[in-house]
Short mmCIF file of C-alpha atoms and ligand atoms in Angstrom, two decimals:
data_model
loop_
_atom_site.label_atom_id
_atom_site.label_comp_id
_atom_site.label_asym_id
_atom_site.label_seq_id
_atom_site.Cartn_x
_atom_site.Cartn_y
_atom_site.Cartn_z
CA UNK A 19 -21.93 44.13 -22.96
CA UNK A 20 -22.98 47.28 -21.57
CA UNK A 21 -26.40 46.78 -21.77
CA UNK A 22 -28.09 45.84 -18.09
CA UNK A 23 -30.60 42.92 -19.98
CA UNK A 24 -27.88 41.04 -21.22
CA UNK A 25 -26.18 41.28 -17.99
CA UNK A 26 -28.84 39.71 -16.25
CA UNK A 27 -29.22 36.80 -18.71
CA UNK A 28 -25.51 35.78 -18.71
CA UNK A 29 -25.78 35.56 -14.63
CA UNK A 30 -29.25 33.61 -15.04
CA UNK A 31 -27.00 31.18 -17.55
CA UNK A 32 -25.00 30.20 -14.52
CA UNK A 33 -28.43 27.94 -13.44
CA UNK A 34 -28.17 26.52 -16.55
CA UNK A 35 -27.83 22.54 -16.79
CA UNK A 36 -27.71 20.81 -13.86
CA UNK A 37 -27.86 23.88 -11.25
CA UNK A 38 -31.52 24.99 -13.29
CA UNK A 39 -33.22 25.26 -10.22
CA UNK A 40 -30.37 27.76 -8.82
CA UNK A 41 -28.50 28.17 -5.40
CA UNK A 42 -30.54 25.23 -3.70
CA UNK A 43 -29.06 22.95 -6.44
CA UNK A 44 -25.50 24.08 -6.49
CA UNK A 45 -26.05 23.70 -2.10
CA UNK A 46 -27.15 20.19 -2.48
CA UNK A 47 -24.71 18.76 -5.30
CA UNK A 48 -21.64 20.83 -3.14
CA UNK A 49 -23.01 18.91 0.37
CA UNK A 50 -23.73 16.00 -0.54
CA UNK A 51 -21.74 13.16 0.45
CA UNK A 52 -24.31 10.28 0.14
CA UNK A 53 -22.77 9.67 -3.47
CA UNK A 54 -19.77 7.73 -1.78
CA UNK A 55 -20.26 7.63 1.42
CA UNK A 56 -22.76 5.39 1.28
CA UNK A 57 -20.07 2.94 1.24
CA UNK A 58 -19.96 3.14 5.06
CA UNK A 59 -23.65 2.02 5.62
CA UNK A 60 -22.64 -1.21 7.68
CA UNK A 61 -20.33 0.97 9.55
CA UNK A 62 -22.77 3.30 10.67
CA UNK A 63 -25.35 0.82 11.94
CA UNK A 64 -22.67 -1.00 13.79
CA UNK A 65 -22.51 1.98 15.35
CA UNK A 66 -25.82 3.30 15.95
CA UNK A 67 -26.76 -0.45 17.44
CA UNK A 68 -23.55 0.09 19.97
CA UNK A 69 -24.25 3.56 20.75
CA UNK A 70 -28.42 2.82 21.36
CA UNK A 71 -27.42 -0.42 23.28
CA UNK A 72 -25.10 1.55 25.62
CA UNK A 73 -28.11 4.38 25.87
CA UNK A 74 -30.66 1.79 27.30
CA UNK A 75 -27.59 0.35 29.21
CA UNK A 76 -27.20 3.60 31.32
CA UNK A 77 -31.09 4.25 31.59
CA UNK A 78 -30.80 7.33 28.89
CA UNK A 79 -33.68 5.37 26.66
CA UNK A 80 -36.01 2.69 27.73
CA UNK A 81 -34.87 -1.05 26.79
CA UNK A 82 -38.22 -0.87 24.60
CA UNK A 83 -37.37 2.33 22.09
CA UNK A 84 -33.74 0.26 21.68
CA UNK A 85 -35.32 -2.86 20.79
CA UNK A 86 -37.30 -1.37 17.90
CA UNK A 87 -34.09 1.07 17.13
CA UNK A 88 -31.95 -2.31 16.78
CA UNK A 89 -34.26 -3.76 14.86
CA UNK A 90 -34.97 -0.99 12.46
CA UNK A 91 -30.89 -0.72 11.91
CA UNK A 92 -31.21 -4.74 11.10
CA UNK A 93 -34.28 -4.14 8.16
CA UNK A 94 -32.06 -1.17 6.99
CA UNK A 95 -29.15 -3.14 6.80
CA UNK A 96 -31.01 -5.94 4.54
CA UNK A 97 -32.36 -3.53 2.51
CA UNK A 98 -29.02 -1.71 1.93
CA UNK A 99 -28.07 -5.24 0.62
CA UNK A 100 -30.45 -6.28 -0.99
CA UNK A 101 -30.53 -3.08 -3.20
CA UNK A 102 -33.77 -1.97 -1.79
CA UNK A 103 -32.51 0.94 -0.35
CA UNK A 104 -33.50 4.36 -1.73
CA UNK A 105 -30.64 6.56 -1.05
CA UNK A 106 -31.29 9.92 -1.12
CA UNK A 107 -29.04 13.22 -1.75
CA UNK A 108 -31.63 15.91 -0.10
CA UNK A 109 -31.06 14.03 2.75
CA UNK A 110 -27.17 14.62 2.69
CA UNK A 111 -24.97 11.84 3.41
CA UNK A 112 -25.21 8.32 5.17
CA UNK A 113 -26.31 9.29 8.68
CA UNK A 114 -29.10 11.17 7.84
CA UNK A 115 -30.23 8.59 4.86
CA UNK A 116 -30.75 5.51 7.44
CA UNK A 117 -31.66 8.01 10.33
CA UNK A 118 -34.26 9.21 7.66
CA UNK A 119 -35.53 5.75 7.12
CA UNK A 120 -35.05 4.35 10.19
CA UNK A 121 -38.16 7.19 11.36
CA UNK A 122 -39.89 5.94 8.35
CA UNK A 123 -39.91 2.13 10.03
CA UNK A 124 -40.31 2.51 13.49
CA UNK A 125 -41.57 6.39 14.04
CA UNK A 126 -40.90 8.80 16.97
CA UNK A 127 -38.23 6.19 18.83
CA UNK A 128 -35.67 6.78 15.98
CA UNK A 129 -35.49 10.70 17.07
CA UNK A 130 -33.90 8.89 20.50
CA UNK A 131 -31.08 7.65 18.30
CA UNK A 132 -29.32 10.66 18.39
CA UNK A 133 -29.08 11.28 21.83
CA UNK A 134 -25.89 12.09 23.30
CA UNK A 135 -23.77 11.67 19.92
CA UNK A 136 -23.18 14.02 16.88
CA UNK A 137 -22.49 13.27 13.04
CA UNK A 138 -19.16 14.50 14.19
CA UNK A 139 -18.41 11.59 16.22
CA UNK A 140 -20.79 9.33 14.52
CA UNK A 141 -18.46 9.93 11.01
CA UNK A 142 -15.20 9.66 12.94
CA UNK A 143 -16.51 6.23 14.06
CA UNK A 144 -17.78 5.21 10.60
CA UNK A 145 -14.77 6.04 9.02
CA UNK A 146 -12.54 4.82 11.28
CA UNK A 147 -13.91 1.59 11.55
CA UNK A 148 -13.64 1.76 7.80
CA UNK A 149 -10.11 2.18 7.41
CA UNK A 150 -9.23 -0.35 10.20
CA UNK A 151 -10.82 -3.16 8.57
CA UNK A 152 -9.02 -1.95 5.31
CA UNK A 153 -5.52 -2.29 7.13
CA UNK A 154 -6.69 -5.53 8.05
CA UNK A 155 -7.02 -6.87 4.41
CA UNK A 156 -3.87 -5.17 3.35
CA UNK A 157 -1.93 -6.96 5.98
CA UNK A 158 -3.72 -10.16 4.54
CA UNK A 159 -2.62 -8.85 0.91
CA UNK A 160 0.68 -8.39 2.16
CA UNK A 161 1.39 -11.63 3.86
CA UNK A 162 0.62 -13.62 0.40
CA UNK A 163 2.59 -11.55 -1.35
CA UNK A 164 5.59 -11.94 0.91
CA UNK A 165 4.45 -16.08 0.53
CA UNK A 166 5.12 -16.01 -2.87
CA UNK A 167 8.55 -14.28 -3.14
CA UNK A 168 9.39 -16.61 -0.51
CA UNK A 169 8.65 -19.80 -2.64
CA UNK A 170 9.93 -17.68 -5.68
CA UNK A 171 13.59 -17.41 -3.68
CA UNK A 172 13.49 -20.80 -2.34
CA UNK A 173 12.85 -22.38 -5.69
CA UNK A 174 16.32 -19.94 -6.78
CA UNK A 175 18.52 -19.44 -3.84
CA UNK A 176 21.06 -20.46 -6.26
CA UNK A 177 19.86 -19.02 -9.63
CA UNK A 178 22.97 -16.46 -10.35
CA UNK A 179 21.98 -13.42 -11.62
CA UNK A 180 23.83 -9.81 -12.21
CA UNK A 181 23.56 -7.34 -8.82
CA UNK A 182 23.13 -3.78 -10.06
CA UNK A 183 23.77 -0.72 -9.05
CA UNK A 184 22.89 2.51 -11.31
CA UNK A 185 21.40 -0.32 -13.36
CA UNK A 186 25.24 -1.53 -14.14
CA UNK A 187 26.01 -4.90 -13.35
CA UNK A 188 27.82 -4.47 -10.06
CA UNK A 189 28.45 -8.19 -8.72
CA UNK A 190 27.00 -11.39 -9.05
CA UNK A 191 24.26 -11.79 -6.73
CA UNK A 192 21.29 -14.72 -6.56
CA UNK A 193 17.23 -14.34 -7.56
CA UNK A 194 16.50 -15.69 -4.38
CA UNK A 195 18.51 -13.10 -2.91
CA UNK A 196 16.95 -10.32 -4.98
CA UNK A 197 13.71 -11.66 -3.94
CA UNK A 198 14.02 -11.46 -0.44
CA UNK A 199 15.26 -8.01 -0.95
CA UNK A 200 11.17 -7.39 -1.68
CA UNK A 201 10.50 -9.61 0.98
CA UNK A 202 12.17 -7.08 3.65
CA UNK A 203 10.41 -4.45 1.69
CA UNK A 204 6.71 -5.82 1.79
CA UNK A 205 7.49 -7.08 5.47
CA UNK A 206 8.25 -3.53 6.26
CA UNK A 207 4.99 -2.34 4.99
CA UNK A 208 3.07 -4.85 6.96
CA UNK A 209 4.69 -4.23 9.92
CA UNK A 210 3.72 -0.56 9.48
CA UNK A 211 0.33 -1.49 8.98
CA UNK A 212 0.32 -3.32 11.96
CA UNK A 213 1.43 -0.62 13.85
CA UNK A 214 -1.55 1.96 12.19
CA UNK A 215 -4.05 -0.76 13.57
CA UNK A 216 -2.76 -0.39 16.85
CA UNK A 217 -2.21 3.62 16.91
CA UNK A 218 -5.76 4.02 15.57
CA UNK A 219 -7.44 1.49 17.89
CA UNK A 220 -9.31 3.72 19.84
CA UNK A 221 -13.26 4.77 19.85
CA UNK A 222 -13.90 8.24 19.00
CA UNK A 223 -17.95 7.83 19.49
CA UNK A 224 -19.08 9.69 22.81
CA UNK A 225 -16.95 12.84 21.62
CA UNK A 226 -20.27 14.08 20.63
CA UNK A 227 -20.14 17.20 18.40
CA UNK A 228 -16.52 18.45 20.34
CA UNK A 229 -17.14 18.67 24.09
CA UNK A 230 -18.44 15.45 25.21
CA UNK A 231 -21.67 15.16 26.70
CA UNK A 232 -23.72 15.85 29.67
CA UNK A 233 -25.55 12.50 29.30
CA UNK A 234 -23.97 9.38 31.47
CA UNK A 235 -22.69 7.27 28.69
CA UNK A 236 -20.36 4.59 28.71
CA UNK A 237 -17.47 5.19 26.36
CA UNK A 238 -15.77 1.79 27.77
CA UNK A 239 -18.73 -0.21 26.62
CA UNK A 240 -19.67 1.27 23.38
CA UNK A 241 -15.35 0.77 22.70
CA UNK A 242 -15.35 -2.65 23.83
CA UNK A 243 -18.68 -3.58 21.70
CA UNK A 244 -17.21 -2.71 18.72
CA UNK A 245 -13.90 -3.92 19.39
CA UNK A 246 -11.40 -1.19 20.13
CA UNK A 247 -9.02 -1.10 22.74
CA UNK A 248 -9.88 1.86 24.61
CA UNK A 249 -11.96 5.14 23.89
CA UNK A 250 -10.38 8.12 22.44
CA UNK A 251 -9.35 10.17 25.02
CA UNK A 252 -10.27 14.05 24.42
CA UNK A 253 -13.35 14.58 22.28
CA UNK A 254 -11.80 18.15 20.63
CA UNK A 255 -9.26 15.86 19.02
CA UNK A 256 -11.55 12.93 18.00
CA UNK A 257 -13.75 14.81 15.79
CA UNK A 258 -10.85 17.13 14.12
CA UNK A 259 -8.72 13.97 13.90
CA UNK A 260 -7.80 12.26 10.80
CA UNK A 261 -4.61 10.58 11.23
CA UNK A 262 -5.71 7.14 11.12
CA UNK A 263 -6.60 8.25 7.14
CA UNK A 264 -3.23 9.99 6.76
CA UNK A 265 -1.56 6.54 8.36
CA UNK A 266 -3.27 4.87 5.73
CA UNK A 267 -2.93 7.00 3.15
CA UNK A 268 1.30 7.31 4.08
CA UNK A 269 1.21 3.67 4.26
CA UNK A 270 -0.32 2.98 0.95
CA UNK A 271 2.02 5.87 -0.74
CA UNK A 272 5.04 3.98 0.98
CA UNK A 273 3.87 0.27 -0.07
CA UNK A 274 2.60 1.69 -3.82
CA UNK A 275 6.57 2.81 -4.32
CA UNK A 276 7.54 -0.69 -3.57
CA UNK A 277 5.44 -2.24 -6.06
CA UNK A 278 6.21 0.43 -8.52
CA UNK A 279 9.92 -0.19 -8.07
CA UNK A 280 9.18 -3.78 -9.05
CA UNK A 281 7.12 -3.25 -11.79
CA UNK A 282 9.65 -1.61 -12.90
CA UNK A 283 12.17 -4.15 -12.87
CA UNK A 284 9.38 -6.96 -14.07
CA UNK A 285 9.04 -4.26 -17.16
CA UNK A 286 12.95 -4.26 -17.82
CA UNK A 287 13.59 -7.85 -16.60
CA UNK A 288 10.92 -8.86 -19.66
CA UNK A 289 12.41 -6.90 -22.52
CA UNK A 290 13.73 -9.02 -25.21
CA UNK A 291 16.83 -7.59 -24.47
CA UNK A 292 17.13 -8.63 -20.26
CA UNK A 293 14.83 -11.76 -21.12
CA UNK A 294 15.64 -12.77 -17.32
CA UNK A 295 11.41 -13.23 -16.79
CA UNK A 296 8.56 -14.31 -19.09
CA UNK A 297 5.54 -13.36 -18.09
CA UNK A 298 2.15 -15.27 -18.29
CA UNK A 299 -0.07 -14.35 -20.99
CA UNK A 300 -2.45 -13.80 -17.81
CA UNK A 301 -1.09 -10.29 -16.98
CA UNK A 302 0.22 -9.29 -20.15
CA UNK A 303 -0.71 -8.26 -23.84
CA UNK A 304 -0.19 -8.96 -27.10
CA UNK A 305 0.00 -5.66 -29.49
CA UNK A 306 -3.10 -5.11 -32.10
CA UNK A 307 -0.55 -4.62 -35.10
CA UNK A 308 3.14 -5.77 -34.22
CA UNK A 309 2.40 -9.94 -33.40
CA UNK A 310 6.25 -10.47 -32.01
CA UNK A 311 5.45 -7.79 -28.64
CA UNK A 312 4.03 -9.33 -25.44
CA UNK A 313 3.13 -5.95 -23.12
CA UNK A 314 3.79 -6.01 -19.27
CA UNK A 315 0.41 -4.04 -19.12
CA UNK A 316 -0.23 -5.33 -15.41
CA UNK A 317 3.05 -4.22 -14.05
CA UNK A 318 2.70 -0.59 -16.24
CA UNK A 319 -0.31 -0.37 -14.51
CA UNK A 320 0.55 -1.29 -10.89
CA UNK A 321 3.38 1.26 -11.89
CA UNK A 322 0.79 3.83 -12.97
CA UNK A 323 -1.42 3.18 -9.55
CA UNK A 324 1.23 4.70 -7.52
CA UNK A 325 0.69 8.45 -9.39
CA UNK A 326 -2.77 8.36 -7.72
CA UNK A 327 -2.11 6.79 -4.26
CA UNK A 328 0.68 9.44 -3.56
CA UNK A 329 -1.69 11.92 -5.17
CA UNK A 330 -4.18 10.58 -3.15
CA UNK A 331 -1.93 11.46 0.23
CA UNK A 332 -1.05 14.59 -1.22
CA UNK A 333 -4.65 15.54 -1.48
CA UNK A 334 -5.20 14.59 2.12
CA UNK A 335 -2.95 16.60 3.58
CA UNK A 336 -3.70 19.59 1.68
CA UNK A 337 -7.00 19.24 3.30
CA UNK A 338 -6.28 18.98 6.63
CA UNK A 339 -3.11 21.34 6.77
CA UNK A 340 -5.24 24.62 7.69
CA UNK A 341 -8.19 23.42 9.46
CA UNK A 342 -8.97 24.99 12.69
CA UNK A 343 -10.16 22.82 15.98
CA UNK A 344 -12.55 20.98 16.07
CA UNK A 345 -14.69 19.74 12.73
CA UNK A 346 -14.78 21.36 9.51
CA UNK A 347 -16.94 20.34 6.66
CA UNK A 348 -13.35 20.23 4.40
CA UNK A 349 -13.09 16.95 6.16
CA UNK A 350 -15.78 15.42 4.31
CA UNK A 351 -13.45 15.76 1.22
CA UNK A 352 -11.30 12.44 3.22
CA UNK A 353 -13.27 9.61 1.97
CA UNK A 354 -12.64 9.78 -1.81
CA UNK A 355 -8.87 9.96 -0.97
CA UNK A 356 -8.96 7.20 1.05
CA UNK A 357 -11.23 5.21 -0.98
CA UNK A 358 -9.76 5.89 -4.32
CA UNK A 359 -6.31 5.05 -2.47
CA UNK A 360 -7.59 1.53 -1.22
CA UNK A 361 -9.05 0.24 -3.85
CA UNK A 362 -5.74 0.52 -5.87
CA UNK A 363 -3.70 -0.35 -3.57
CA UNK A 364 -5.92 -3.59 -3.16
CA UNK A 365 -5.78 -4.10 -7.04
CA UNK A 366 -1.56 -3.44 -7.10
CA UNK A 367 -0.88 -5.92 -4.63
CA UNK A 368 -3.25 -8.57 -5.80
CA UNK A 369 -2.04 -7.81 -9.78
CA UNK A 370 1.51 -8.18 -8.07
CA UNK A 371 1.51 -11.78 -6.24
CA UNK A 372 -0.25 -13.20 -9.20
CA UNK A 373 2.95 -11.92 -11.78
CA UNK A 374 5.38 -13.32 -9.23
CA UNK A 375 3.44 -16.66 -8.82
CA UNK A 376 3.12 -16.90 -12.85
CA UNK A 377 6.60 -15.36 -14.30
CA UNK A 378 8.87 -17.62 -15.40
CA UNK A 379 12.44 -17.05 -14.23
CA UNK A 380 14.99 -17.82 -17.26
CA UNK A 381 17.64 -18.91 -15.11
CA UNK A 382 20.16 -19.05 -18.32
CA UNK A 383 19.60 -15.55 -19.19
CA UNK A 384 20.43 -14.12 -15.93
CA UNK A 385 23.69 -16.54 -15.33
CA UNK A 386 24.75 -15.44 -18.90
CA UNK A 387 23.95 -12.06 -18.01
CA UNK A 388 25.87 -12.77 -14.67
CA UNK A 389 29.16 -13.46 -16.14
CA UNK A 390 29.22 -10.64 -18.30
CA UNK A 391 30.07 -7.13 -17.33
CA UNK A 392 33.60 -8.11 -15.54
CA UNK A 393 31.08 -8.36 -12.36
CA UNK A 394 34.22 -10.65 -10.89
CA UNK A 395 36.05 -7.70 -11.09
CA UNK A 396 35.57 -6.99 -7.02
CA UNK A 397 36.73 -10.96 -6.23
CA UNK A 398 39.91 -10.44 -7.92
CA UNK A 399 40.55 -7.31 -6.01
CA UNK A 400 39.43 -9.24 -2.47
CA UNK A 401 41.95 -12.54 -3.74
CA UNK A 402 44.43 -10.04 -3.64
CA UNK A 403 43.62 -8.23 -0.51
CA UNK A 404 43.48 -11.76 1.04
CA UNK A 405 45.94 -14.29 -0.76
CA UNK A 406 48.61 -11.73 -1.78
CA UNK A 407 48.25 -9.30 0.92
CA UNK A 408 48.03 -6.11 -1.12
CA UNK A 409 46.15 -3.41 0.49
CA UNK A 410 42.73 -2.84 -0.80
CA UNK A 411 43.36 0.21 -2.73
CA UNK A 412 46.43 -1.41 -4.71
CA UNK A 413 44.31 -4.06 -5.62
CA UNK A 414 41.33 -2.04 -7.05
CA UNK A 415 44.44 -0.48 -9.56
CA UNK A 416 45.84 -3.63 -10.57
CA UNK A 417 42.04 -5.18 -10.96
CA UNK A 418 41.53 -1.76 -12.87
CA UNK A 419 44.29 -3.00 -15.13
CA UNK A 420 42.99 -6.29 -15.52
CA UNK A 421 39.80 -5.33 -16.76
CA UNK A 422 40.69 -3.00 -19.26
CA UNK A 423 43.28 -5.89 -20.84
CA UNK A 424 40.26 -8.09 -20.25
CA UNK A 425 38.57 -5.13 -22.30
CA UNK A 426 41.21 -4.77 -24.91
CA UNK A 427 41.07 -8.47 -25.26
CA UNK A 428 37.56 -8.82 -25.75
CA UNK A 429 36.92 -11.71 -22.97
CA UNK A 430 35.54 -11.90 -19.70
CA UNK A 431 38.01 -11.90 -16.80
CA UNK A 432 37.89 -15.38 -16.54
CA UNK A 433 39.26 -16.18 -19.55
CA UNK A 434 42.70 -14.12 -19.04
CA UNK A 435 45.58 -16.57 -19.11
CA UNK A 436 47.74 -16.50 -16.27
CA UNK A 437 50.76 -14.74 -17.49
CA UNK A 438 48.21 -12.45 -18.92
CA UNK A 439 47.37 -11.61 -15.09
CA UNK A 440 50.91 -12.32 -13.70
CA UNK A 441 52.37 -9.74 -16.48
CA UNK A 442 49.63 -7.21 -14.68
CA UNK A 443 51.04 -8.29 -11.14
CA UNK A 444 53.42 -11.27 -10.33
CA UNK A 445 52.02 -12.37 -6.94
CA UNK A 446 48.73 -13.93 -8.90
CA UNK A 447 48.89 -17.71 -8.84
CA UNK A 448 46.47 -20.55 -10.55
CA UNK A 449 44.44 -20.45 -7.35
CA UNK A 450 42.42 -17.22 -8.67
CA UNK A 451 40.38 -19.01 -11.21
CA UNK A 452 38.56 -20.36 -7.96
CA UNK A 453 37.15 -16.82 -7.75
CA UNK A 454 36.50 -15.73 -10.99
CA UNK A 455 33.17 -17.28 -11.52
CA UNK A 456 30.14 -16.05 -10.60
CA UNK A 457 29.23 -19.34 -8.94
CA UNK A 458 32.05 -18.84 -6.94
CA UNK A 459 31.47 -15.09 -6.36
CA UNK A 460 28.23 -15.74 -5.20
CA UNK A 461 29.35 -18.37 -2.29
CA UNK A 462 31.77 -16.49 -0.98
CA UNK A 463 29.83 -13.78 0.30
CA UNK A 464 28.57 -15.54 3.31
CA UNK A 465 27.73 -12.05 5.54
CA UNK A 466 25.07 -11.84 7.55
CA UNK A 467 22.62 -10.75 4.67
CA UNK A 468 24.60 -11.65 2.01
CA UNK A 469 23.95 -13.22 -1.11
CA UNK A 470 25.72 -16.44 -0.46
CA UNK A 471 22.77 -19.15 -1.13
CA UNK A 472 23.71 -20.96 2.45
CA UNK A 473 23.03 -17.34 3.97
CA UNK A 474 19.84 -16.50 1.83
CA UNK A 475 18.23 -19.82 2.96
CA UNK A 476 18.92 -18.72 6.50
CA UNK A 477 16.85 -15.51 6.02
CA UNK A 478 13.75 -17.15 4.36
CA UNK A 479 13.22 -19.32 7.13
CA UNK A 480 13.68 -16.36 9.32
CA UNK A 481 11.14 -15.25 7.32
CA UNK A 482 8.92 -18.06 6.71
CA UNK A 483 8.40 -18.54 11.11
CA UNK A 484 7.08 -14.76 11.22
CA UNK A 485 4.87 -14.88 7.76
N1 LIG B 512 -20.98 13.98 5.84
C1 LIG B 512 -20.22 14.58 6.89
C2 LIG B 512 -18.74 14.24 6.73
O1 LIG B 512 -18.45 13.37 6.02
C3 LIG B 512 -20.69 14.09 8.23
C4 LIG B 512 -20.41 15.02 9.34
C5 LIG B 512 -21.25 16.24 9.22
N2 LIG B 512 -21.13 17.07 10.38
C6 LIG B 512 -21.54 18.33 10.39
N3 LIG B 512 -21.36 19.00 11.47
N4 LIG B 512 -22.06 18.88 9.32
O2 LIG B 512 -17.89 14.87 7.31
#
């Protein structure tokens, strides 16, 4: 509208609802990061007791002022825990709510806190502490689920079961083996998380806001006291640095494909029509109007958790991809990621060793399954590589040949009579039978990593001394 009085109400509308009280509003609700990162409080007052510890260490405060510092952290820590603990979002974000309260409990010695440090480094320690001790309960996560595909493939080194590739059954392989092909997966992702724990082990408080400080502090001591290897070593870098939440964040995208890719196969394995697995009623569903369908809900789900962890990563890095040296306020947008990320990946892992603890393997199904397909088809061509001396490519043709009269037939290849085969090629004898069932298949492939069950027992107790 033209008119200049309506003008002026629409832009007054914009302070409608929750922003009534206008810019201030809109400031504090954009700034605020108390809302979740409040869930580095024990963090933070590890830190603060380190850093004030190392301060009356190197004669920057008297022993007395850190006394009644550590022991305001301690009351603020109970109180966090108790649920006693106002937090507040005037007052911003984490630092400044215990900082806040800390004054409150023990007056002007709290304003000594802050000596010789920054929220820059102080949030680069909290967070980073943070995401360590998450890689540390992955790696946990992931060494039971490893522990139960390992019992899963002992229990069925010699359960036969079709090999697949473009979801066609390729050649007989065993569930144990298939198992352990997760196994080498998961033990993968550990091994990278392992590796993240290491890269990131290094203390970024002392970096101050981006230049260090003039104060003498110790950067050895405050490192060793809470438990990294060394200090970080240029303080530009340790407050613009979030790699060790990329690392995670790459990790969990990496690990979140791997359980996707078997919640896949637990979804297909438990159709009706696979019925190689029956899940537990504990992570699945019955439907609310059709009473025959059990649902693989958890494994949809695990499945489903994946979209957000890569988004999650995805997110991250869009952050981070045009920010300047040293700190930018963009990186408070890390946490949620990160966060968001771990608790799923927590949940997918956990949902994950239970289903392959409870499923039941239907052994039948899969043999059945195992036979059918002509999945023999590549130990006929091998017999006649090896017993008939045929070069390999001669023997795929006649095997092609075989198959389709198998085909034409309507039987598996095992159930061709021999002049049926000898009329295809007369240099096949009785012996081939011995390689025409999948039992047989299956033994023969004795490889280093192959799915013979002599050769898949060898790699779980590989496994089993490093797990
Ligand atoms: N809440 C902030 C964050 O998460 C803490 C660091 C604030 N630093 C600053 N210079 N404003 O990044």
């Amino acid at each position: 509208m033209a008119d200049g009085s309506s003008e002026t109400k629409s832009s007054n509308q914009m302070w409608g609802g929750r922003f009534a009280s206008g810019p201030d509003a809109i400031m504090e609700e954009i700034n605020a990061s108390i809302g979740f990162d409040k869930k580095l409080y024990a963090q933070d007052i590890r830190g603060s007791i380190a850093h004030a510890t190392m301060l009356a260490h190197q004669g920057i405060i008297s022993a007395d002022d850190k006394d009644k510092i550590v022991h305001g952290l301690d009351t603020i820590l109970s109180e966090i825990e108790s649920g006693a603990f106002e937090f507040s979002r005037r007052l911003e974000d984490i630092h400044m709510n215990i900082e806040a309260r800390l004054a409150t409990l023990i007056g002007p010695a709290a304003g000594r806190l802050h000596t010789a440090r920054s929220r820059n480094d102080q949030v680069a320690l909290d967070f980073r502490l943070w995401v360590k001790e998450e890689l540390q309960k992955t790696e946990k996560a992931l060494t039971a689920l490893i522990a139960a595909f390992l019992d899963r493939a002992e229990e069925h080194a010699d359960t036969v079961m079709p090999g697949f590739t473009h979801l066609q059954t390729a050649q007989p392989v065993t569930f144990g083996h298939h198992c352990m092909a997760y196994v080498e997966m998961f033990g993968r992702d550990r091994s990278r998380v392992r590796h993240a724990i290491e890269h990131m082990d290094e203390s970024p408080i002392g970096a101050a806001a981006l230049a260090g400080t003039g104060f003498p502090i110790d950067r050895h001591m405050t490192a060793k006291a809470l438990g990294f290897r060394e200090p970080t070593r240029n303080s530009i870098d340790t407050v613009s640095d979030r790699d060790f939440a990329l690392e995670f964040l790459s990790i969990a995208s990496i690990a979140a494909t791997h359980l996707s890719r078997l919640a896949e196969e637990i979804v297909i394995w438990s159709t009706p029509q696979f019925g190689f697995i029956r899940l537990s009623d504990a992570f699945s569903t019955g439907s609310s109007i059709m009473p025959q369908k059990k649902n693989p809900d958890a494994a949809e789900l695990v499945r489903a958790k994946t979209g957000r962890i890569n988004g999650s990563l995805v997110a991250l890095l869009t952050v981070m991809k045009g920010l300047p040296l040293a700190y930018s306020k963009d990186m408070q947008e890390d946490k949620e990621q990160v966060f968001d990320a771990a608790e799923s990946l927590e949940l997918a892992i956990a949902a994950m060793t239970g289903m392959v603890r409870d499923m039941t393997v239907r052994a039948d199904r899969m043999k059945a399954a195992a036979g059918s397909g002509y999945s023999t088809a590549t130990d006929l061509a091998d017999w006649l590589v090896r017993e008939a001396g045929l070069p390999f490519r001669d023997a795929h043709h006649v095997t092609g040949r075989a198959v389709a009269l198998a085909e034409q037939k309507g039987c598996d290849l095992a159930d061709l009579s021999l002049a049926d085969l000898q009329s295809i090629n007369l240099a096949i004898t009785e012996k081939v039978f011995d390689v025409l069932t999948v039992e047989a298949s299956v033994a023969s492939r004795t490889s280093f990593g192959g799915t013979a069950p002599a050769e898949v027992r060898k790699q779980i107790s590989w496994w089993r001394a490093r797990n």
